[in-house]
CSV table of C-alpha atoms in Angstrom, one decimal:
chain,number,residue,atom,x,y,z
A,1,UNK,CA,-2.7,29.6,-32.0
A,2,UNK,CA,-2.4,26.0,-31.2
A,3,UNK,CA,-1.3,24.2,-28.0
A,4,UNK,CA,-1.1,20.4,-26.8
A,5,UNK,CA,0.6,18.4,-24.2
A,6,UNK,CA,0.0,14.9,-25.9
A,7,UNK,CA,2.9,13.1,-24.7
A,8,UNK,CA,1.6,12.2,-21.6
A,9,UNK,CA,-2.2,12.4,-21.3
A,10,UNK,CA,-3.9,10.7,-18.7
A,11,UNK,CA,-7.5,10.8,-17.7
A,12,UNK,CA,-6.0,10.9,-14.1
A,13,UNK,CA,-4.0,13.8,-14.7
A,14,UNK,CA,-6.0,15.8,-17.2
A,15,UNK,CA,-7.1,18.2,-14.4
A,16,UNK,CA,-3.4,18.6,-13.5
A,17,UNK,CA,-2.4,19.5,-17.2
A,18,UNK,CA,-5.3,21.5,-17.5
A,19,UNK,CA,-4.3,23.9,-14.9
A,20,UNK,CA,-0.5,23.5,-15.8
A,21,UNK,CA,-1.7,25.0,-19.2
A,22,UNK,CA,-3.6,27.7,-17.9
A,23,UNK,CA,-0.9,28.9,-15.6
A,24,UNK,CA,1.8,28.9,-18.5
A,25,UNK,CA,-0.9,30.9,-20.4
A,26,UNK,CA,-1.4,33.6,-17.8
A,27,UNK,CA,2.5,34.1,-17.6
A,28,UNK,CA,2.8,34.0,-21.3
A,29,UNK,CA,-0.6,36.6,-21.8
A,30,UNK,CA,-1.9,34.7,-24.7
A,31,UNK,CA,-2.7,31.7,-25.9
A,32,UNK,CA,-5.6,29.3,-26.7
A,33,UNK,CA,-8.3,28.9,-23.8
A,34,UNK,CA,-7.6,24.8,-24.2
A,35,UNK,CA,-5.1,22.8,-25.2
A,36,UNK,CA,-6.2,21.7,-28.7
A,37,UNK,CA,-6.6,17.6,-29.0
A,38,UNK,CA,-5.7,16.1,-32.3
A,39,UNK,CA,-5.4,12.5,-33.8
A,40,UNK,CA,-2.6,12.7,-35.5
A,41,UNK,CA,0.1,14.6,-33.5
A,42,UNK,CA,1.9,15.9,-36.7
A,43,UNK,CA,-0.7,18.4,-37.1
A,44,UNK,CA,0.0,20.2,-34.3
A,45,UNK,CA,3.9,20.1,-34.6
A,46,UNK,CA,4.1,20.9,-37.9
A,47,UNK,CA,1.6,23.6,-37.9
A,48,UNK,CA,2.4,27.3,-38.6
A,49,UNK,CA,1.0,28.9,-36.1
A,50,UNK,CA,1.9,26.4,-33.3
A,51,UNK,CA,2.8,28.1,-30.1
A,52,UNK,CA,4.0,25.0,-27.8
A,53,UNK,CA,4.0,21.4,-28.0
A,54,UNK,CA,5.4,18.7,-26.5
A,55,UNK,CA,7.0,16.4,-28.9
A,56,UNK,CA,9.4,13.4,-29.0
A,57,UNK,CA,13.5,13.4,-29.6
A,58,UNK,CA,13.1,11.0,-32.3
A,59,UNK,CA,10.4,12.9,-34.4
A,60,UNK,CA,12.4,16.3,-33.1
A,61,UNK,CA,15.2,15.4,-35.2
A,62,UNK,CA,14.0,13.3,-38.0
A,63,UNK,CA,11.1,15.6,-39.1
A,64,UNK,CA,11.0,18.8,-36.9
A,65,UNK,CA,14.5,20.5,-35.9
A,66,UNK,CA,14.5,23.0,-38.8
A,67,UNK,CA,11.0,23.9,-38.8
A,68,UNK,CA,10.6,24.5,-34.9
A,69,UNK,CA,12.5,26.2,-32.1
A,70,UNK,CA,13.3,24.4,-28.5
A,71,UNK,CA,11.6,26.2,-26.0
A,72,UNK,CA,12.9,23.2,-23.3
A,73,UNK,CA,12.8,20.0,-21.5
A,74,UNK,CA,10.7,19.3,-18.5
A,75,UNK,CA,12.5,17.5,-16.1
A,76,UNK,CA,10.4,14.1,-14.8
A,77,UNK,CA,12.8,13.4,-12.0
A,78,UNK,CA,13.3,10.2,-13.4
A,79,UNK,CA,15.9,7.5,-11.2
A,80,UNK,CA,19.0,6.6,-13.2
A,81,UNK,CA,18.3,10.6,-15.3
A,82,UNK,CA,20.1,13.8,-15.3
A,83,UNK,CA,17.4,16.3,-15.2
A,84,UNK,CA,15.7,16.1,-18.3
A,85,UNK,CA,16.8,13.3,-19.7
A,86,UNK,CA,15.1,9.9,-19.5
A,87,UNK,CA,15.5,6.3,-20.6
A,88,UNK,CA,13.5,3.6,-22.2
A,89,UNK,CA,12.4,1.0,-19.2
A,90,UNK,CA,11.8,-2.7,-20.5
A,91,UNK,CA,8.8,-4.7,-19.3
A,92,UNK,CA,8.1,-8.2,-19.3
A,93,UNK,CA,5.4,-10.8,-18.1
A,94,UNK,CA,5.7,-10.9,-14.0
A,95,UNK,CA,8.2,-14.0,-13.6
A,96,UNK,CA,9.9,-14.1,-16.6
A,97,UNK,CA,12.5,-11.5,-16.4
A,98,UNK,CA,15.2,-14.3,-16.2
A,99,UNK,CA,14.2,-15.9,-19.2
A,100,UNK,CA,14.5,-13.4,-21.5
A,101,UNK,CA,18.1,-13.5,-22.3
A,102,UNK,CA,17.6,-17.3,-23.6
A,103,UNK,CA,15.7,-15.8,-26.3
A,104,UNK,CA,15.1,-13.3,-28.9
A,105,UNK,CA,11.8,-11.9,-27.7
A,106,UNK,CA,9.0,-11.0,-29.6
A,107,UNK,CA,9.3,-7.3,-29.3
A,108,UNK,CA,6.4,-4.4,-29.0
A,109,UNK,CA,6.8,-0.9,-29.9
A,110,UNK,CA,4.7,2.2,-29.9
A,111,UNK,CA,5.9,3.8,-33.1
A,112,UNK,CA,8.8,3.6,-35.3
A,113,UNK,CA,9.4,7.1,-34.9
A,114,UNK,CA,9.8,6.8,-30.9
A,115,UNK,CA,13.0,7.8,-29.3
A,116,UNK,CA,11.9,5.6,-26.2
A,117,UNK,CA,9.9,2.5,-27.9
A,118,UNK,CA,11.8,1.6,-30.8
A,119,UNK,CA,15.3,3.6,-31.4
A,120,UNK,CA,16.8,3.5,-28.0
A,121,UNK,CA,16.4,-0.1,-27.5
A,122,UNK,CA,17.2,-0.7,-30.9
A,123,UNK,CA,20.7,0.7,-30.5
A,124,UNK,CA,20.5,-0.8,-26.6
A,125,UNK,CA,20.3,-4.3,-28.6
A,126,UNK,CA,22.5,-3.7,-31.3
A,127,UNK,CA,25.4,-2.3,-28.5
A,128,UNK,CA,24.7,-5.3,-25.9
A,129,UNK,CA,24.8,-8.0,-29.6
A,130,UNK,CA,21.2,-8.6,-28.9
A,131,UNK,CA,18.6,-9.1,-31.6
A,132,UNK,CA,14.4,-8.8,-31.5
A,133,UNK,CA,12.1,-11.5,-32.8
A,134,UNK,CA,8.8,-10.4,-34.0
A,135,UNK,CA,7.9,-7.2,-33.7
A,136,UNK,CA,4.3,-5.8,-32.9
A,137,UNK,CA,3.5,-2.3,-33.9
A,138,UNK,CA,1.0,-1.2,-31.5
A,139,UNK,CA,0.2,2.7,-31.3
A,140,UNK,CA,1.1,3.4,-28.1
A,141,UNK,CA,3.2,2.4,-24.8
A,142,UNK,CA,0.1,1.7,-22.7
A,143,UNK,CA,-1.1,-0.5,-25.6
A,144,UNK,CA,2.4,-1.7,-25.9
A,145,UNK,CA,2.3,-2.9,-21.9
A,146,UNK,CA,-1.1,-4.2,-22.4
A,147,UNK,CA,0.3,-6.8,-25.4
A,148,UNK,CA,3.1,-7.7,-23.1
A,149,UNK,CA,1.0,-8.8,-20.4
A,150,UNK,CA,-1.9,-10.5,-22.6
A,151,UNK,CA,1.0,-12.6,-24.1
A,152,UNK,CA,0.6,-11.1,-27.9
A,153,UNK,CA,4.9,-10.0,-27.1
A,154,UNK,CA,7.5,-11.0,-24.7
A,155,UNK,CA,9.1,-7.7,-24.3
A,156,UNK,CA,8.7,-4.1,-24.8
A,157,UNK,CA,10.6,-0.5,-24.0
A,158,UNK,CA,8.3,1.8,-22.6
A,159,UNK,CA,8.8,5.8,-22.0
A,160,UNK,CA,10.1,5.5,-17.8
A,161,UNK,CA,7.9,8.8,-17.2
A,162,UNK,CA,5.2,6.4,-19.3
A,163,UNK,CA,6.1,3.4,-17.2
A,164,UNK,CA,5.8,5.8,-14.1
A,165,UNK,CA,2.4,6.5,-14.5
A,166,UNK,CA,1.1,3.5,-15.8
A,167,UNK,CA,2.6,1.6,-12.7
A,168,UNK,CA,0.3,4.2,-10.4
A,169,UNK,CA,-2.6,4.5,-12.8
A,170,UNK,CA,-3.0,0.9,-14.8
A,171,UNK,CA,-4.5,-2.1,-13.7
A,172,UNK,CA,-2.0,-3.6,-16.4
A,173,UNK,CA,1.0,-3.2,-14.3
A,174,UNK,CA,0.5,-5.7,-11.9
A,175,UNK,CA,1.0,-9.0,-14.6
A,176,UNK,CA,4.8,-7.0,-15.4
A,177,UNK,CA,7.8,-6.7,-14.2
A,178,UNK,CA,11.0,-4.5,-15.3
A,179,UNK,CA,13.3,-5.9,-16.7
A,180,UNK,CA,16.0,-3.7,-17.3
A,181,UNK,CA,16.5,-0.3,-18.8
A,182,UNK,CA,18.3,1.3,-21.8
A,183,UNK,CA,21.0,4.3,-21.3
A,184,UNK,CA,19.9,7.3,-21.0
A,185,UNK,CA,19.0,10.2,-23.4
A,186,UNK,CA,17.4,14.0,-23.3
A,187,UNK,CA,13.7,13.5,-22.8
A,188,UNK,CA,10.5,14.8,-24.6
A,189,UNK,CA,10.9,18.5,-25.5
A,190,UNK,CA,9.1,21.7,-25.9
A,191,UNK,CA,9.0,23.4,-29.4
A,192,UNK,CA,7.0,26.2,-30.8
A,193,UNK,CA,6.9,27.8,-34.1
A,194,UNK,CA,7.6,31.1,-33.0
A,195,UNK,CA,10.8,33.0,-33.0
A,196,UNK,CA,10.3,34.3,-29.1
A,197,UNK,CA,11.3,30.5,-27.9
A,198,UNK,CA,13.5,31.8,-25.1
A,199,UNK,CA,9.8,34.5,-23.8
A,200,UNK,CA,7.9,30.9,-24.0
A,201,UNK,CA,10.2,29.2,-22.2
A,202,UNK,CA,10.3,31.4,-19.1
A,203,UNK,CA,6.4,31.1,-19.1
A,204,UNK,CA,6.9,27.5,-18.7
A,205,UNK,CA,9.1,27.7,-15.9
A,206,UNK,CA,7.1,30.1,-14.4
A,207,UNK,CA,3.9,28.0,-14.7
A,208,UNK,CA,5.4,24.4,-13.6
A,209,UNK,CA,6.4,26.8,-10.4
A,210,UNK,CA,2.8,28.3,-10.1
A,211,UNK,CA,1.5,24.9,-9.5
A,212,UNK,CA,0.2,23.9,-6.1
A,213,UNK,CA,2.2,20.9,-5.2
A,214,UNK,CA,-0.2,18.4,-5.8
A,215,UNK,CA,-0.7,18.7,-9.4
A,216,UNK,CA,3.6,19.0,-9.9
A,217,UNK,CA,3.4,15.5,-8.4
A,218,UNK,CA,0.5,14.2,-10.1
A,219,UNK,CA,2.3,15.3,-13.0
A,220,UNK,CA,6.0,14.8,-11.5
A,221,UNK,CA,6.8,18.2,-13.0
A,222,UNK,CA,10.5,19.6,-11.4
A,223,UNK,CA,11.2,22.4,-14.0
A,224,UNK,CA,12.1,22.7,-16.9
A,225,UNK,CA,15.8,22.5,-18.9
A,226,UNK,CA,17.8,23.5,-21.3
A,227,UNK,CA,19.2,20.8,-23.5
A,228,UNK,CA,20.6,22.6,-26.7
A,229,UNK,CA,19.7,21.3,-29.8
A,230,UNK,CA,23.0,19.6,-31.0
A,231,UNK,CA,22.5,17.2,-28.2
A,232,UNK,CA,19.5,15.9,-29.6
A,233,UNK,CA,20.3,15.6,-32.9
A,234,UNK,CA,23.8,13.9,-32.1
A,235,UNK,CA,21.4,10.7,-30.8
A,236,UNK,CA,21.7,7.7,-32.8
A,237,UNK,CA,19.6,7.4,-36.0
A,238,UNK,CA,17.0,4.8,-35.6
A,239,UNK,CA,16.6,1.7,-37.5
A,240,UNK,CA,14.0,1.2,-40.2
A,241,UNK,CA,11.8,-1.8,-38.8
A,242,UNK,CA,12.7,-5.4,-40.6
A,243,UNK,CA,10.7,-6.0,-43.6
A,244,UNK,CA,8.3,-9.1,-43.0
């Protein structure tokens, strides 16, 4: 059995996930000893005998909605957010905020398959008759914050809950400054590839509550949701990325 909680991996909070694992596995009675680590995230989603993951919307319902099961949404507490949902927050250089709308920036983004660095502010730009000017694939959001501030990109869309911890955890953070946010949508779910989604998801809960308070905040863990799957599927399709 496989199980990883990518999304959010922190050396300052591996300790924290670590122990939110290991409680979700002793409510649950089974599971791997560890959260398995891979590369290349697919692997883990798409595998057969995957018992939970945390993925993103985007991927959710391009790749994975008829091959996995919703087990739920954690719920980040995020301003601005219904529980579970969260929104894409836009970094700049510190100072240069105003400027932007003079401009199209040059544009960073983790992934083109990320709900939160590429198809929410896509449709957040194509809604508000915005437009990007070069875009820089770069892997990931921290790496994605990192380009902003070094100058390689005016502008990028970071996960908030990514944003979050970068802004307690990152150096980086101090050369930004947000600059605005896109609306809303349901946040990074849960999936397995079992058929007992709704037995997994009550381990969840029970683990998040089994935490001593200190590792919910480290992690900023409030529960976990239900979001059905229709409401992530009904999200806007996002863009391929210009060719160059």
């Amino acid at each position: 059995m496989i199980a990883a909680l990518p999304m959010y991996a922190r050396p300052e909070t591996a300790g924290a996930t670590a122990r939110l694992w290991a409680a979700i596995r002793a409510a649950l009675g089974e599971g791997p000893a560890q959260l398995t680590e891979a590369p290349d995230p697919w692997k883990v989603w798409e595998a057969p005998d995957l018992l939970l993951a945390q993925t993103c919307g985007l991927p959710y319902r391009a790749r994975l909605s008829d091959r996995v099961a919703l087990v739920g949404t954690p719920d980040y507490g995020l301003p601005g957010c219904a529980p579970g949902w969260y929104r894409s927050v836009y970094v700049t250089r510190a100072g240069e905020a105003a400027r932007l709308d003079a401009r199209a920036p040059r544009f960073a983004l983790n992934d083109p398959l990320s709900q939160s660095g590429w198809a929410a502010p896509a449709a957040h730009f194509a809604a508000t008759g915005r437009r990007f000017g070069a875009l820089t694939v770069t892997g990931s959001h921290a790496a994605s914050a990192r380009a902003v501030a070094e100058g390689a990109a005016d502008l990028a869309a970071l996960d908030a809950q990514s944003w979050r911890l970068i802004a307690r955890h990152d150096p980086v953070a101090e050369a930004l400054e947000v600059a605005g946010a896109t609306p809303p949508s349901p946040g990074l779910p849960l999936i397995t590839a079992r058929r007992d989604a709704g037995r997994i998801a009550r381990a969840v809960a029970a683990g998040i509550a089994a935490l001593p308070p200190e590792d919910r905040a480290a992690l900023d863990l409030r529960g976990l949701v239900a979001i059905p799957a229709a409401v992530y599927l009904a999200q806007p399709p996002a863009p391929p990325l210009p060719s160059a």
